[in-house]
Short mmCIF file of C-alpha atoms and ligand atoms in Angstrom, two decimals:
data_model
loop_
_atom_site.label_atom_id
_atom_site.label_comp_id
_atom_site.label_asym_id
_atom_site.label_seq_id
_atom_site.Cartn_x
_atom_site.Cartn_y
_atom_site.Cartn_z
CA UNK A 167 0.00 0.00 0.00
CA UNK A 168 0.83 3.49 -0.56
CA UNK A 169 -0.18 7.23 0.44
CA UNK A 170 -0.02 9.10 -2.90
CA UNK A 171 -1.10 12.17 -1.45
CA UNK A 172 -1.50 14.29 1.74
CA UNK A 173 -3.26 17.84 2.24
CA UNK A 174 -3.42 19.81 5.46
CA UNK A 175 -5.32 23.22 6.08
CA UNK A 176 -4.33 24.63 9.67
CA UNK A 177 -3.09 22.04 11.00
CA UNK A 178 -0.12 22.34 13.59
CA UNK A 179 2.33 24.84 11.58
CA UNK A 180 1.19 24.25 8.00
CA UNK A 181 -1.47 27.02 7.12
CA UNK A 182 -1.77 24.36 4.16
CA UNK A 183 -0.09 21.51 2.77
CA UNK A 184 -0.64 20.03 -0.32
CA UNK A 185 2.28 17.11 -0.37
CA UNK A 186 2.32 14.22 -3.47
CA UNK A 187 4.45 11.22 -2.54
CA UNK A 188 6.58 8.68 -4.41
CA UNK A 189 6.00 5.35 -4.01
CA UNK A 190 9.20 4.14 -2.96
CA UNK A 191 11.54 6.53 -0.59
CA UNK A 192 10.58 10.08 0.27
CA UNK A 193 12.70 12.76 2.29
CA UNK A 194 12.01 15.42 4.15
CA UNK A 195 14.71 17.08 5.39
CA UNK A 196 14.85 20.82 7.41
CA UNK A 197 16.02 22.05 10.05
CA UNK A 198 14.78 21.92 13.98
CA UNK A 199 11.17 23.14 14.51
CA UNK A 200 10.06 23.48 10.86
CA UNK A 201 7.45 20.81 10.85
CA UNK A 202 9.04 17.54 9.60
CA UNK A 203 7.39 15.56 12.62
CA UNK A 204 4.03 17.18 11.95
CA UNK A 205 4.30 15.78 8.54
CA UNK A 206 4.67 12.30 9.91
CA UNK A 207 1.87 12.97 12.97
CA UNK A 208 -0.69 13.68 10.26
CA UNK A 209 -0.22 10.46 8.50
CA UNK A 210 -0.15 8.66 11.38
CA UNK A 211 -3.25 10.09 12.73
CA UNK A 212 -5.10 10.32 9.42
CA UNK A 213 -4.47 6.21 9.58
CA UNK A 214 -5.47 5.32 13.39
CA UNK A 215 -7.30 8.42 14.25
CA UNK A 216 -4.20 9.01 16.83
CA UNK A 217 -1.31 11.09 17.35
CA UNK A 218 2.01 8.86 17.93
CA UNK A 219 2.61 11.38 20.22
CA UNK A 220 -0.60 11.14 22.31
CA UNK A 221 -1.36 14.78 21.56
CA UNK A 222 -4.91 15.53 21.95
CA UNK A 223 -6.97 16.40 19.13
CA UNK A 224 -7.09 20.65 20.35
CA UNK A 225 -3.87 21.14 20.64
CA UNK A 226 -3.30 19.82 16.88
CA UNK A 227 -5.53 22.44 15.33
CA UNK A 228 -3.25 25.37 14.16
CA UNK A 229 -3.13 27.78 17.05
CA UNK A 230 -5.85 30.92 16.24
CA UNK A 231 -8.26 28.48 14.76
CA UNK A 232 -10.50 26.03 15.58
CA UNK A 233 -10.53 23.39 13.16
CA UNK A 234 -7.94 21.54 11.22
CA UNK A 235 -8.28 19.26 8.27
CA UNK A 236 -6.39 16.10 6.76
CA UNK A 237 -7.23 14.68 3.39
CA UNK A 238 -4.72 11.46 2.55
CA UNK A 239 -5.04 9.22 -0.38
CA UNK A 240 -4.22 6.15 -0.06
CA UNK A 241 -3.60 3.16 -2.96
CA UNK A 242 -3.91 -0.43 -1.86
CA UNK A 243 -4.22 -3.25 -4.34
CA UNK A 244 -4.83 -1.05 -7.63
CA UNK A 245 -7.89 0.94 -5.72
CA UNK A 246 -7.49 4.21 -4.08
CA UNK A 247 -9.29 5.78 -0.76
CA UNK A 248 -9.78 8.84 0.36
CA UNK A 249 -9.54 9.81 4.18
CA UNK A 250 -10.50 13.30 5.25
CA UNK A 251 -10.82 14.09 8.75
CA UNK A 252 -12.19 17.21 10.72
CA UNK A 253 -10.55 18.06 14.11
CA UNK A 254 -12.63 20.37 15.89
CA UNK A 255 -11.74 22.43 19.05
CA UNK A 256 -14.57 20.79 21.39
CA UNK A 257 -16.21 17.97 19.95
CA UNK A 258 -15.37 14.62 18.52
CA UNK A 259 -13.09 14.74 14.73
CA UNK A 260 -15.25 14.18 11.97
CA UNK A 261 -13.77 10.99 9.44
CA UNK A 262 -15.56 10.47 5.88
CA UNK A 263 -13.85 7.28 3.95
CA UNK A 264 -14.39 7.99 0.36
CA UNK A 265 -16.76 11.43 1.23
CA UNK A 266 -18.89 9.41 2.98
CA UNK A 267 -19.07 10.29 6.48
CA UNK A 268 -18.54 6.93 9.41
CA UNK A 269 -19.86 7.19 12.80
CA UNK A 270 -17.59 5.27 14.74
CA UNK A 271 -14.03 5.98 14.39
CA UNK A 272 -12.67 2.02 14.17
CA UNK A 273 -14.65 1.93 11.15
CA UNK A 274 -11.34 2.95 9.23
CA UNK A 275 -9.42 -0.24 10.81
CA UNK A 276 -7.55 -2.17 7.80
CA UNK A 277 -7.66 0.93 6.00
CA UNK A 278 -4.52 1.80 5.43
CA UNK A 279 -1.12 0.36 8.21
CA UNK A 280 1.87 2.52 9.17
CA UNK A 281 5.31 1.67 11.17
CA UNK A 282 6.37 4.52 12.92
CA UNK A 283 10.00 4.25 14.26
CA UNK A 284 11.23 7.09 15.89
CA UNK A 285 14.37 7.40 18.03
CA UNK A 286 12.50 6.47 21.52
CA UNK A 287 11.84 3.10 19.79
CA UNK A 288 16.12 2.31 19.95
CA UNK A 289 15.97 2.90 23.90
CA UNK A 290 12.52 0.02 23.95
CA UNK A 291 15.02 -2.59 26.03
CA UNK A 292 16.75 -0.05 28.01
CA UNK A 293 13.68 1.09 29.93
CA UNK A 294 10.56 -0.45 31.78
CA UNK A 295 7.81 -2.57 31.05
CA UNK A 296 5.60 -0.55 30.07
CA UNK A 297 6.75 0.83 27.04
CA UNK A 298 7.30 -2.88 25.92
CA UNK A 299 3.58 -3.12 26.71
CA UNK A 300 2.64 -0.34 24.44
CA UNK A 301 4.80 -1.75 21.67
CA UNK A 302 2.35 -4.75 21.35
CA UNK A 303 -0.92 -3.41 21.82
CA UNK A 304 -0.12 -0.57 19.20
CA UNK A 305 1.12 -3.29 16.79
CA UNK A 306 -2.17 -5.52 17.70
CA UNK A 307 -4.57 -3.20 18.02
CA UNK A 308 -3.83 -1.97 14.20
CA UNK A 309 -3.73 -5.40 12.81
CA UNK A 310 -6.68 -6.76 15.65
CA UNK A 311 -9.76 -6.07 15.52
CA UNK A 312 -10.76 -8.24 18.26
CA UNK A 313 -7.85 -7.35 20.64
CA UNK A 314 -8.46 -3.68 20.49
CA UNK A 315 -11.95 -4.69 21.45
CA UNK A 316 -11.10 -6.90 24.83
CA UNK A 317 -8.08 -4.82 25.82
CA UNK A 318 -10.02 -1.47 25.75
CA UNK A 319 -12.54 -3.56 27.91
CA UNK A 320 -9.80 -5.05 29.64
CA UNK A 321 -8.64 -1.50 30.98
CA UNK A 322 -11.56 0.09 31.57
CA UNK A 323 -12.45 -2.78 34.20
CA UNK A 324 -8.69 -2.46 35.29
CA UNK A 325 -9.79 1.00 36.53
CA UNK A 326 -12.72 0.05 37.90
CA UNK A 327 -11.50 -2.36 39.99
CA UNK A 328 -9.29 -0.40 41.31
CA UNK A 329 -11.18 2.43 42.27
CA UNK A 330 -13.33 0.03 43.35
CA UNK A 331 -10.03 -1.55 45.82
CA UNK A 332 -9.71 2.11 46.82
CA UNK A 333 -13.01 2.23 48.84
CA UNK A 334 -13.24 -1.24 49.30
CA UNK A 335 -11.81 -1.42 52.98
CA UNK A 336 -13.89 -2.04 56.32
CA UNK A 337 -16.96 -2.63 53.90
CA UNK A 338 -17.67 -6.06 53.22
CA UNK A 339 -20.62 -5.79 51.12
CA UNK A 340 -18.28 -3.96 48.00
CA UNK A 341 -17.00 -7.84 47.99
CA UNK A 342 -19.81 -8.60 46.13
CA UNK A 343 -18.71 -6.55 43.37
CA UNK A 344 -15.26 -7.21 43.08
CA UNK A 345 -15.98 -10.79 42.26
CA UNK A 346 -18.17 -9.33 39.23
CA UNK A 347 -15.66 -7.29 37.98
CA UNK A 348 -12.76 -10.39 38.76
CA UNK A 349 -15.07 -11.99 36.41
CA UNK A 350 -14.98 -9.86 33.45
CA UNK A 351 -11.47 -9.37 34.04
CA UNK A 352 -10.48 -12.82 33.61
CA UNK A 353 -12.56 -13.24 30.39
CA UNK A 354 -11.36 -10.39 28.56
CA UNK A 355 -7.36 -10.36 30.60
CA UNK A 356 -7.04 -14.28 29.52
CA UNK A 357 -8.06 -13.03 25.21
CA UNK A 358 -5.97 -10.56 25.70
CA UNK A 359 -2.61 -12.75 27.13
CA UNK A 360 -3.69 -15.38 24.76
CA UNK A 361 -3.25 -12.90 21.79
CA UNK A 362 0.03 -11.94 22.87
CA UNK A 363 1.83 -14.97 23.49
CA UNK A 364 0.77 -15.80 19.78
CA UNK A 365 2.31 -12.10 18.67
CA UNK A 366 5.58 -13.03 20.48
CA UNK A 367 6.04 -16.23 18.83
CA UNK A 368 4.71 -14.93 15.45
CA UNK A 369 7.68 -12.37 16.20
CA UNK A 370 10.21 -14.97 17.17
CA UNK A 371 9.96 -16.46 13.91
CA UNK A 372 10.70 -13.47 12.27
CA UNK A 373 13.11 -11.62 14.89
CA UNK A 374 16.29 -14.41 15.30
CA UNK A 375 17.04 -14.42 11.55
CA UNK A 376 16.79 -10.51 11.34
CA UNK A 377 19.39 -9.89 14.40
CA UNK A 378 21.47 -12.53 13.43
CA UNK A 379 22.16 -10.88 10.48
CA UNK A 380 22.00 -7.34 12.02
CA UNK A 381 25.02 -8.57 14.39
CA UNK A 382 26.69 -10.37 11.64
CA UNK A 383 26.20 -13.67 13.08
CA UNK A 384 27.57 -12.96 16.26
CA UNK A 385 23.97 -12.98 18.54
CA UNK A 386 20.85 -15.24 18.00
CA UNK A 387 18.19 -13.56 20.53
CA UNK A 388 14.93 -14.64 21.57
CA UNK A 389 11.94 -13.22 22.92
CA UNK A 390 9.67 -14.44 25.67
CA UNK A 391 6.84 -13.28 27.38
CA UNK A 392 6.67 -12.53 31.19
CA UNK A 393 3.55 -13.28 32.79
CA UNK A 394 2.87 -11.48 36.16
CA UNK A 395 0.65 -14.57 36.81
CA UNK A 396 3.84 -16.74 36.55
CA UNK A 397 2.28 -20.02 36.25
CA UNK A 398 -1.29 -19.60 37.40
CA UNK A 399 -4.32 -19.10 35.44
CA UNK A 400 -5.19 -14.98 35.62
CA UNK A 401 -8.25 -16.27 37.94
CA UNK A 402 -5.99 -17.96 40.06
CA UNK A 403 -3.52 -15.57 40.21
CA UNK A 404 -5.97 -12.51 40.99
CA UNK A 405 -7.60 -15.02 44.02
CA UNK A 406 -4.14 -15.46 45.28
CA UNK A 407 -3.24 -11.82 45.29
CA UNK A 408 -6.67 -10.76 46.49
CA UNK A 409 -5.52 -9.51 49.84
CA UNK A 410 -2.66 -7.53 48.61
CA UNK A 411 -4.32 -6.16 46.36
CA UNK A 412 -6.66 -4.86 48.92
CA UNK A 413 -4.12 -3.87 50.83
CA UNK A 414 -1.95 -1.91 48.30
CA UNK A 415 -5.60 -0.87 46.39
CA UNK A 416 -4.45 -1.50 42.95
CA UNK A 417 -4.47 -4.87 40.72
CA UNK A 418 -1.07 -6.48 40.90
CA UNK A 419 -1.25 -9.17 38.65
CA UNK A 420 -2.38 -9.60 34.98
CA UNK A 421 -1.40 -8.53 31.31
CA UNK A 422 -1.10 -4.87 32.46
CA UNK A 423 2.00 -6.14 34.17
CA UNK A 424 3.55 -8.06 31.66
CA UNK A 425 6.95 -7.49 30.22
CA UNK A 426 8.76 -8.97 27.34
CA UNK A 427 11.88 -10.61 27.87
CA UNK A 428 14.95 -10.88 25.15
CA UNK A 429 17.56 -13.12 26.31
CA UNK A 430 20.48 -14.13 24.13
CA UNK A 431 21.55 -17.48 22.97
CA UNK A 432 23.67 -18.00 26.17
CA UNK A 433 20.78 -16.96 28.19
CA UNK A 434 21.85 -13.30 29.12
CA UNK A 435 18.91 -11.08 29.83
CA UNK A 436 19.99 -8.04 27.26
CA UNK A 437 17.52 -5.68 29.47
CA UNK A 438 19.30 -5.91 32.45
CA UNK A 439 22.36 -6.94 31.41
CA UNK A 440 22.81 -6.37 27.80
CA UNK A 441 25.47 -3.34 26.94
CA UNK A 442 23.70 -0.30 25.05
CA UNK A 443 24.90 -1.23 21.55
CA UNK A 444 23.55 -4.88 22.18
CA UNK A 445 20.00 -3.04 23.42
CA UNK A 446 20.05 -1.14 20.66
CA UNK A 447 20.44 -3.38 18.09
CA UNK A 448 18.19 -5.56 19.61
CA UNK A 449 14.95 -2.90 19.33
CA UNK A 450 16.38 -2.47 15.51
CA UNK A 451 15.80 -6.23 15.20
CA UNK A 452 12.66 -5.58 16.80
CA UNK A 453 11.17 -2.72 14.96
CA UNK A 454 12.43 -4.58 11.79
CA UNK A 455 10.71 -7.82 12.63
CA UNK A 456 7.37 -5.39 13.44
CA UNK A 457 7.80 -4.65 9.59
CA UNK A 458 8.17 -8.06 8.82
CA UNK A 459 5.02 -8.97 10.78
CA UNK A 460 2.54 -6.79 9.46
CA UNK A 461 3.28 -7.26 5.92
CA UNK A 462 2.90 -11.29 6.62
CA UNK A 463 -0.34 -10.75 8.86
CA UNK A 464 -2.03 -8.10 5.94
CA UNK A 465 -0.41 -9.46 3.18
CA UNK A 466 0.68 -6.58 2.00
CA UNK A 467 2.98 -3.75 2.83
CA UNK A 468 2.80 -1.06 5.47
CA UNK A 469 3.94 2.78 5.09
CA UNK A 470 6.92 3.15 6.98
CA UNK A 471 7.51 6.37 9.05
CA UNK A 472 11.54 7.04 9.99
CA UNK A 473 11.58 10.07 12.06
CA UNK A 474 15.03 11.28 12.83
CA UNK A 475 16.50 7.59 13.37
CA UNK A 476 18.82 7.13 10.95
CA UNK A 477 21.02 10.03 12.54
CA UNK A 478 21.14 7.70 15.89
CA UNK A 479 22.38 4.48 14.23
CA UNK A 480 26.04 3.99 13.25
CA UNK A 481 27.16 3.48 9.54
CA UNK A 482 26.46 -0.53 9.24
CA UNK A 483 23.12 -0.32 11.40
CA UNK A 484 22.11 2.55 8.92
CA UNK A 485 22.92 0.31 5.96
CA UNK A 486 21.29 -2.63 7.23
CA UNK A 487 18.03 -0.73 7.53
CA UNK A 488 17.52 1.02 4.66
CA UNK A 489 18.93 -1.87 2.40
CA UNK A 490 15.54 -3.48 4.32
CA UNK A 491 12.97 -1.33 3.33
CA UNK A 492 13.58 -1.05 -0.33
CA UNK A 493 10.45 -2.86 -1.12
CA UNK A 494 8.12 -0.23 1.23
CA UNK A 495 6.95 2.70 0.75
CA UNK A 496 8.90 5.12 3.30
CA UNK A 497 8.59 8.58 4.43
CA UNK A 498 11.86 9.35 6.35
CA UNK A 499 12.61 13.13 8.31
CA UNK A 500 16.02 14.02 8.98
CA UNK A 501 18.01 17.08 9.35
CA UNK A 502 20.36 17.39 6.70
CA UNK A 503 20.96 15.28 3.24
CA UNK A 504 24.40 14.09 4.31
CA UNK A 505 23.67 11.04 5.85
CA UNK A 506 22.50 9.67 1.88
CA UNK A 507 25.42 11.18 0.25
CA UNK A 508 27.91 8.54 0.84
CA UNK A 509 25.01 5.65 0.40
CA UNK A 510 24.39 4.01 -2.66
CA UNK A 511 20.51 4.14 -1.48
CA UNK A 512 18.11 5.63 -3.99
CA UNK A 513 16.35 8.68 -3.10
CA UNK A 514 13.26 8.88 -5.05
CA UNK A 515 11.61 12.51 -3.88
CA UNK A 516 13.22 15.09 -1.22
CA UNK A 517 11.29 18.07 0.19
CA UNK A 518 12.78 20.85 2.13
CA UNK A 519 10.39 22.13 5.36
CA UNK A 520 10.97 24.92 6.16
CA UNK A 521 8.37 27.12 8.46
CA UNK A 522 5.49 25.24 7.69
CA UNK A 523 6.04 24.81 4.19
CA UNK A 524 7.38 21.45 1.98
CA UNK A 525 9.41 22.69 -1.43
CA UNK A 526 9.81 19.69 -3.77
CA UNK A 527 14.08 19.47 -3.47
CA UNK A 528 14.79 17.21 -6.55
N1 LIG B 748 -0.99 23.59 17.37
C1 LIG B 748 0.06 24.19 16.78
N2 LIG B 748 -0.13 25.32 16.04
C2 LIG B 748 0.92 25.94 15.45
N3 LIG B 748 2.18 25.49 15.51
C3 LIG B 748 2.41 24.37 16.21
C4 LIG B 748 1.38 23.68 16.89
N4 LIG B 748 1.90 22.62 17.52
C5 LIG B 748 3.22 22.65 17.24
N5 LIG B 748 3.54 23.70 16.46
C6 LIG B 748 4.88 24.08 15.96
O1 LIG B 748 5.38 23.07 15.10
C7 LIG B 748 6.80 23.12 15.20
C8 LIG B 748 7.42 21.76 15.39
O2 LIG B 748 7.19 20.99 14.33
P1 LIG B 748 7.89 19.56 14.26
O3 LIG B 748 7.82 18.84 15.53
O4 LIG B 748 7.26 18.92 13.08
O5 LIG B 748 9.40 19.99 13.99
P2 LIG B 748 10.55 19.15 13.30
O6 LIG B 748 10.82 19.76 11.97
O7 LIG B 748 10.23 17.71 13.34
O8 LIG B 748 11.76 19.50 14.26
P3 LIG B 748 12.91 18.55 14.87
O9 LIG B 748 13.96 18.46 13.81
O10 LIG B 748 13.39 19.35 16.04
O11 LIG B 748 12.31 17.27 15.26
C9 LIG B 748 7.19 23.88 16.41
O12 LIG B 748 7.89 25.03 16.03
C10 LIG B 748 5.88 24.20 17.08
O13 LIG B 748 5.88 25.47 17.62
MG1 LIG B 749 10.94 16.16 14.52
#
């Protein structure tokens, strides 16, 4: 799949945009603060209705106005889509699929599938749990359906429960309730670890050939995942942490405290004891097996989004990436031109941003 086109009218610092991708591998290249990011965010958004960066919907519109619109075309399989969507200052955004508007916004799911790899994603191993978390139920929840659905059930009776643990002591008759909500929790908690043990060995597969090559065959790695429950069932695991959890008035157990582990052939645990190149490499591995995965699971190819990471990886880790995604459609930001002087990679369109505005470089 491809975006052949994207068009923005106050959004962030574009006043408007009108921006006609190549296929293959597109540049855009400025300095600090001129809106290379935004570019990116757009896309992003105008896919999964969500800022990477979490930014609300408000503070998108272009600052003196209160609306903002995206139009993107996308081409998958010879037929092309249109996407527009209408941010507004204090209601929901408005998203038509081919001018026709939808009313619920996971209507556009399958639409159209992005990577987005920016420079957080290298330090993925280096830091906690959670952001390991968030790395699968991103990837799932655009290729899901079904996950999306139990694990945005899953967390809303997460927080119930624990308000509920919050109020819960000295009054015996909020017992009652907890076991209705232990219920749900265990239906939709046990989907959603099912789900993911499957993505981590659907990942495996893909992941030790990848970093073996990446580390010219000096590391095989493998991936597990952690269960808080250890070796219970989630029911018997929440029943056996029942008091504590009282006690400490939060949930302590369940996929919301899951980790992913990458050990090494020899069985060292590169998260806590891995050196920073070897974490590094490892979350290239992984962000190149995420590729990998999606185009196997949709059976076709995502839009790859490289914001600012080729300036944090050394010359061979550089190579090895982009000699990857040669077959993908890629969007890539960076500062200056020089890191693609000295590589025999093809650029196939370049636009300078500069102050809110993308001039066609080549
Ligand atoms: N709602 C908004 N309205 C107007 N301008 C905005 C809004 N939100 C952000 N900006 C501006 O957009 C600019 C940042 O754009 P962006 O993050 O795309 O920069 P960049 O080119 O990626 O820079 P860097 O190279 O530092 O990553 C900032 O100057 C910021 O002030
Ligand atoms: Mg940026």
């Amino acid at each position: 799949m491809v975006i052949k086109s994207l068009k923005l009218k106050n959004y962030r610092n574009y006043d408007f945009l009108d921006l006609k991708f190549d296929p293959k591998t597109n540049i855009l290249y400025g300095d600090n603060a001129q809106g290379k990011t935004n570019i990116l965010e757009a896309l992003y958004l105008s896919g999964t209705t969500k800022s990477h960066r979490g930014t609300k919907d408000r503070d998108i519109i272009q600052f003196g106005h209160d609306e903002s619109h995206l139009e993107t075309v996308v081409e998958k399989k010879g037929s092309c889509f249109q996407i527009d969507m209408h941010l507004k200052k204090n209601s929901p955004k408005g998203i038509a699929i081919d001018r026709i508007p939808i009313r619920r916004a996971s209507e556009l799911f399958g639409i159209v599938h992005f990577v987005f790899f920016s420079p957080e994603d290298l330090n993925i191993i280096k830091e906690g749990p959670a952001g390991r978390r968030r790395f699968i139920d991103l990837e799932l929840s655009q290729l899901d359906k079904i996950y999306l659905s139990n694990l945005s059930n899953y967390n809303r009776i997460i927080n119930q429960r624990n308000s509920l643990l919050k109020d819960i002591y000295g009054q015996a008759h909020l017992m009652e309730t907890l076991d209705i909500w232990d219920m749900q929790l265990v239906a939709y908690g046990t989907k959603v670890l099912e789900r993911r043990r499957e993505f981590i060995s659907e990942v495996n597969e893909i992941i030790s050939e990848i970093h073996y090559k990446l580390t010219g065959g000096k590391e095989k790695i493998m991936l597990t995942y952690e269960e808080s429950i250890g070796n219970l069932t989630l029911e018997q695991a929440l029943k056996k942490n029942r008091e504590r959890d009282i006690r400490l008035k939060s949930t302590s157990v369940g996929p919301h405290r899951d980790d992913i582990c990458f050990m090494t052939e020899g069985g060292l645990d590169i998260r806590k004891f891995g050196s920073q190149g070897q974490q590094r490499t490892a979350a290239l591995s992984l962000k190149l097996s995420e590729i990998e995965h999606v185009k196997r699971l949709i059976g076709d190819t995502p839009i790859l989004l490289l914001d600012d990471v080729l300036s944090e990886l050394d010359k061979h880790r550089q190579n090895y990436l982009l000699d990857s995604i040669h077959d993908i459609q890629t969007i890539i930001t960076c500062t200056g031109l020089d890191e693609f002087v000295n590589h025999r990679f093809s650029i196939n369109k370049i636009f300078h941003i500069r102050n809110g505005q993308a001039v066609k470089a080549n």
